[in-house]
Amino acid sequence: VTTSSLSGWSIEASPIAKAASEIDAESIQWRPQSLPETDVWIDAAQEQILREISALPNDWDASGASRISPAAIENARVILQQLQSRNCAPDFIVPTSSGTVQFDWERLLGTAHLEIGNTTFGFYTAPRSGESILDDGSFEALNAEEIRFAVASIDAGSSALSLADWGRPYRLMGRYTARAA
Amino acid sequence: VPHDIPDDEILIRAVTTWHLRNGKLQGGLFRHPADEVSVSRRRWIPPWLAKFIAKARVENSQLSPPKLYTGLAFVSAAIIRSKGSAIVDSRSEYLGHADVQNRIASQQVGEALPAEVAKIINKRAKDIADAAAYVPDPKPRSLAWHGDR
């Protein structure tokens, strides 16, 4: 990689190059491009996970965890279907001991976490470098398209993020991190 | 057994199959909704006894998926405090027991934490998990401790 002096911009100083330099190459697990049939199977498997989570009783972790209410499960199902239709299904779906459902994404440039409750949600990205994207509030205000863009910001190989989209995550970032500051 | 826990004390946290992902400790190991993460004080509770307690109180093969003991995580009180968490003696559980407390926010059952709070809590728990030394037990079903500490 060589330095480009075009308009004072350099590849080495770009946030993407900085993030790439911090990546442990051995930790990367390359996944093959999924086929449409595979996506159908994954969608069904994730729906099955939600069904199993919905069947958990109180104290399901033997440490006092709360059961996951039908409202939280239904909210999770709604947003999961919206994310799946955008090719942005989470990598992990887990219950929390607080009675909520959590979606996790673990991507090349960081992680993202979405917690879904009966009436509320909380979302943040934890990029390897740069600012986090934060969002929370009433579940009715949760926007799957914004989640997709936020997840794309930590996914170097995301096909969900086209060249024309590059400005959008940063606009979201400004919107949500302004409050954190 | 003094109530004060000095920085140079080592604390032991039981690790189960629920706390591992790809062989690495998850931040959830040091997070609890009631803000009471149970640990044993190494100075007073040797690893073999910590393992016995873990198998008696934490392991539960009837859960789905089974919550099986896999080993012990060791972390100093100084590291936990350096991340911003507190450690309090809680001998009402058993002599040599302590709780790690984040003291950031309490969570309403069934509702999500605000994003900024969740990020801080999860990062702190992950930082502590990353700093802890996880020693897998080569013979988790045995009653004796076979780890190298």
XYZ file of C-alpha atoms in Angstrom:
330
model
C 0.000 0.000 0.000
C 1.430 3.352 -0.956
C 0.522 6.812 0.146
C -1.682 8.868 -2.103
C -1.135 12.580 -1.740
C -4.324 13.440 -3.561
C -5.866 16.430 -1.772
C -3.858 15.631 1.346
C -5.641 12.306 1.795
C -3.639 9.188 2.563
C -4.610 5.572 2.596
C -2.664 4.933 5.806
C -4.579 7.633 7.653
C -7.997 6.473 6.568
C -10.221 4.887 9.247
C -10.565 1.722 7.195
C -6.786 1.253 6.922
C -6.411 1.945 10.649
C -9.072 -0.635 11.476
C -7.509 -3.133 9.096
C -4.108 -2.734 10.752
C -5.630 -3.767 14.085
C -7.190 -6.938 12.786
C -5.726 -10.218 13.954
C -5.619 -12.111 10.675
C -5.619 -15.491 12.433
C -8.885 -14.682 14.165
C -10.741 -14.159 10.941
C -13.111 -16.944 10.034
C -14.002 -16.681 6.400
C -17.467 -17.845 5.579
C -18.571 -18.934 2.163
C -21.157 -16.862 0.375
C -24.486 -18.319 1.394
C -26.825 -19.673 -1.198
C -30.490 -18.678 -1.292
C -31.445 -22.145 -0.071
C -29.059 -21.738 2.857
C -30.664 -18.436 3.800
C -34.052 -20.133 3.996
C -32.587 -22.767 6.273
C -30.918 -20.133 8.490
C -34.164 -18.157 8.719
C -36.013 -21.280 9.865
C -33.278 -22.146 12.371
C -33.394 -18.666 13.881
C -37.168 -18.867 14.170
C -36.697 -22.174 15.996
C -34.256 -20.497 18.393
C -36.886 -17.882 19.218
C -39.439 -20.628 19.871
C -37.037 -22.320 22.281
C -36.341 -19.018 24.037
C -40.068 -18.405 24.400
C -40.423 -21.763 26.195
C -37.845 -20.939 28.876
C -39.381 -20.934 32.382
C -38.587 -18.527 35.194
C -35.126 -19.204 36.661
C -34.063 -20.826 33.391
C -30.403 -20.231 34.247
C -30.782 -21.550 37.820
C -29.540 -18.128 38.953
C -32.819 -16.259 39.121
C -33.287 -15.301 35.474
C -36.671 -13.975 34.364
C -38.659 -15.761 31.678
C -38.868 -14.016 28.323
C -42.343 -12.551 27.952
C -44.507 -13.184 24.857
C -44.331 -9.446 24.091
C -40.529 -9.475 23.940
C -40.569 -12.635 21.825
C -43.053 -11.117 19.388
C -40.980 -7.931 19.137
C -37.884 -10.024 18.470
C -39.715 -12.026 15.807
C -40.921 -8.879 14.035
C -37.503 -7.237 13.859
C -35.785 -10.539 13.013
C -37.979 -11.009 9.954
C -37.296 -7.434 8.862
C -33.550 -7.961 9.274
C -33.609 -11.313 7.482
C -35.360 -9.744 4.514
C -32.474 -7.232 4.372
C -29.765 -9.925 4.504
C -28.788 -8.672 7.925
C -29.715 -11.584 10.199
C -27.803 -11.601 13.496
C -25.001 -14.086 14.094
C -26.314 -14.981 17.545
C -29.745 -14.867 19.215
C -29.655 -15.293 22.983
C -31.985 -14.778 25.941
C -30.772 -12.508 28.735
C -31.335 -13.152 32.397
C -33.207 -9.827 32.532
C -36.037 -11.264 30.445
C -35.042 -9.724 27.113
C -33.799 -11.098 23.802
C -30.396 -10.084 22.456
C -29.138 -10.179 18.861
C -25.355 -10.095 18.355
C -23.331 -9.486 15.213
C -19.611 -10.315 15.185
C -18.035 -8.895 12.044
C -14.594 -8.061 10.714
C -14.549 -4.469 11.946
C -16.354 -4.904 15.268
C -19.488 -6.128 16.976
C -23.077 -4.913 17.277
C -25.687 -5.682 19.917
C -29.458 -5.249 19.899
C -31.442 -5.888 23.083
C -35.210 -6.219 22.704
C -37.667 -5.932 25.569
C -41.421 -5.784 26.040
C -41.693 -2.155 24.947
C -38.103 -0.946 24.543
C -34.902 -1.655 22.643
C -31.237 -0.717 22.968
C -28.679 -0.946 20.154
C -24.998 -0.134 19.852
C -22.018 -0.982 17.723
C -18.553 -1.579 19.163
C -16.190 -0.963 16.238
C -12.498 -1.875 16.445
C -11.784 1.779 15.819
C -13.898 4.875 15.538
C -17.106 5.930 17.191
C -19.992 3.706 18.219
C -23.468 4.035 16.811
C -26.034 4.154 19.609
C -29.805 3.997 19.491
C -32.525 3.138 21.983
C -36.077 3.949 22.964
C -39.543 2.621 22.362
C -39.658 -0.570 20.301
C -42.079 1.105 17.919
C -39.283 3.491 16.938
C -36.872 0.668 16.055
C -36.000 0.851 12.362
C -34.562 -2.282 10.731
C -33.093 -0.259 7.876
C -31.051 1.831 10.293
C -29.868 -1.312 12.067
C -28.765 -2.706 8.692
C -26.720 0.384 7.928
C -25.183 0.399 11.389
C -24.207 -3.282 11.105
C -22.798 -2.616 7.627
C -20.427 -0.084 9.187
C -18.636 -2.936 11.026
C -18.812 -5.382 8.143
C -15.960 -4.822 5.706
C -17.283 -7.403 3.277
C -20.922 -6.430 3.505
C -22.823 -6.602 0.285
C -25.552 -4.691 2.088
C -23.463 -1.534 1.897
C -23.089 -0.299 -1.654
C -20.755 2.510 -2.644
C -23.688 4.908 -2.719
C -24.518 4.012 0.875
C -21.179 4.960 2.387
C -22.320 8.315 3.676
C -25.344 6.997 5.491
C -23.782 5.116 8.404
C -21.709 8.160 9.207
C -24.781 10.345 9.229
C -26.385 7.859 11.631
C -23.188 7.859 13.630
C -23.323 11.610 14.002
C -26.944 11.481 14.979
C -26.500 8.942 17.720
C -23.054 9.709 19.069
C -23.830 13.383 19.464
C -25.986 12.493 22.422
C -23.282 10.270 23.932
C -20.824 13.158 23.899
C -11.042 -14.218 57.169
C -10.914 -10.404 56.908
C -13.789 -8.535 55.332
C -11.428 -6.297 53.384
C -10.239 -7.693 50.064
C -6.821 -6.266 49.165
C -5.779 -5.625 45.568
C -3.343 -8.547 45.521
C -6.023 -11.137 46.265
C -6.906 -13.505 43.440
C -10.582 -14.185 42.840
C -11.948 -17.347 41.242
C -15.010 -17.466 39.023
C -16.497 -20.797 37.918
C -16.744 -21.152 34.127
C -19.437 -23.201 32.411
C -20.337 -24.079 28.848
C -22.648 -21.054 28.905
C -19.726 -18.679 29.336
C -17.599 -19.803 26.398
C -17.763 -18.948 22.717
C -15.118 -20.486 20.470
C -13.180 -21.397 23.594
C -12.979 -17.794 24.825
C -14.578 -16.319 27.930
C -17.656 -14.224 27.274
C -18.332 -10.947 29.031
C -21.502 -12.468 30.477
C -19.261 -14.326 32.928
C -18.864 -11.051 34.822
C -22.377 -9.700 34.434
C -25.442 -10.487 36.545
C -28.865 -8.794 36.473
C -28.840 -8.414 40.258
C -25.299 -6.977 40.029
C -23.869 -9.789 42.167
C -21.242 -11.821 40.348
C -20.184 -14.613 42.701
C -16.478 -15.263 43.157
C -14.343 -17.196 45.634
C -11.321 -15.674 47.320
C -8.290 -17.768 46.298
C -6.474 -16.965 49.564
C -9.195 -18.730 51.534
C -10.818 -21.039 49.000
C -8.347 -23.302 47.147
C -9.143 -24.239 43.520
C -10.234 -27.780 44.443
C -12.853 -26.327 46.781
C -13.892 -23.691 44.244
C -14.415 -26.516 41.755
C -16.475 -28.471 44.275
C -18.651 -25.424 44.939
C -19.027 -24.784 41.197
C -20.188 -28.321 40.541
C -22.568 -28.269 43.497
C -24.058 -24.790 43.015
C -23.492 -23.712 39.409
C -23.431 -26.777 37.194
C -26.865 -27.920 36.058
C -27.149 -30.625 33.432
C -30.960 -30.406 33.470
C -31.005 -26.963 31.872
C -31.394 -26.561 28.143
C -28.721 -26.339 26.891
C -26.884 -28.049 29.762
C -24.830 -25.709 31.935
C -21.696 -27.742 32.509
C -18.644 -26.778 34.520
C -15.537 -26.494 32.307
C -12.877 -24.807 34.466
C -11.983 -21.809 36.588
C -11.137 -18.205 35.756
C -8.622 -16.356 37.936
C -8.482 -12.576 38.162
C -6.955 -10.196 40.690
C -8.958 -7.753 42.760
C -6.732 -4.984 41.415
C -7.768 -5.680 37.817
C -11.462 -5.704 38.685
C -11.147 -2.409 40.534
C -9.096 -0.899 37.702
C -12.083 -1.482 35.384
C -14.343 0.425 37.772
C -16.127 -2.444 39.516
C -16.295 -3.084 43.253
C -15.718 -6.259 45.265
C -17.594 -6.888 48.489
C -17.280 -9.697 50.983
C -20.483 -11.759 51.053
C -19.801 -14.491 53.576
C -23.491 -15.132 54.078
C -23.163 -17.423 51.026
C -20.090 -19.183 52.433
C -16.901 -18.069 54.110
C -14.535 -16.881 51.376
C -17.321 -15.797 49.007
C -17.419 -12.308 47.494
C -19.491 -10.427 44.929
C -18.250 -8.309 42.038
C -20.571 -5.344 41.546
C -20.697 -2.955 38.591
C -22.857 -0.378 40.386
C -23.827 1.346 37.152
C -27.553 0.852 36.721
C -30.287 -1.533 37.674
C -32.266 -3.093 34.852
C -36.041 -3.282 34.788
C -37.148 -6.849 34.163
C -38.283 -7.362 30.589
C -36.971 -4.040 29.298
C -33.794 -3.205 27.411
C -31.035 -1.142 28.959
C -30.334 2.251 27.372
C -27.679 1.778 24.690
C -25.031 3.877 26.414
C -25.470 2.003 29.704
C -25.469 -1.412 28.005
C -22.312 -0.526 26.131
C -20.492 0.506 29.311
C -21.624 -2.553 31.298
C -20.870 -5.033 28.519
C -17.464 -3.493 27.781
C -16.488 -3.600 31.428
C -17.588 -7.219 31.782
C -15.721 -8.150 28.576
C -12.590 -6.305 29.714
C -12.583 -8.237 32.999
C -13.185 -11.528 31.163
C -10.335 -10.747 28.756
C -8.020 -9.953 31.677
C -8.925 -13.114 33.586
C -6.809 -16.239 33.230
C -9.071 -19.083 32.186
C -7.778 -22.498 33.188
C -9.770 -25.285 31.553
C -10.189 -28.317 33.760
C -8.832 -31.355 31.885
C -11.042 -33.608 34.013
C -14.223 -31.625 34.691
C -16.150 -34.686 35.888
C -13.544 -35.589 38.486
C -13.943 -34.339 42.050
C -10.308 -33.250 42.215
C -8.856 -30.116 40.601
C -6.564 -30.944 37.718
C -5.813 -27.468 36.437
C -2.328 -25.989 36.576
C -2.999 -23.443 39.350
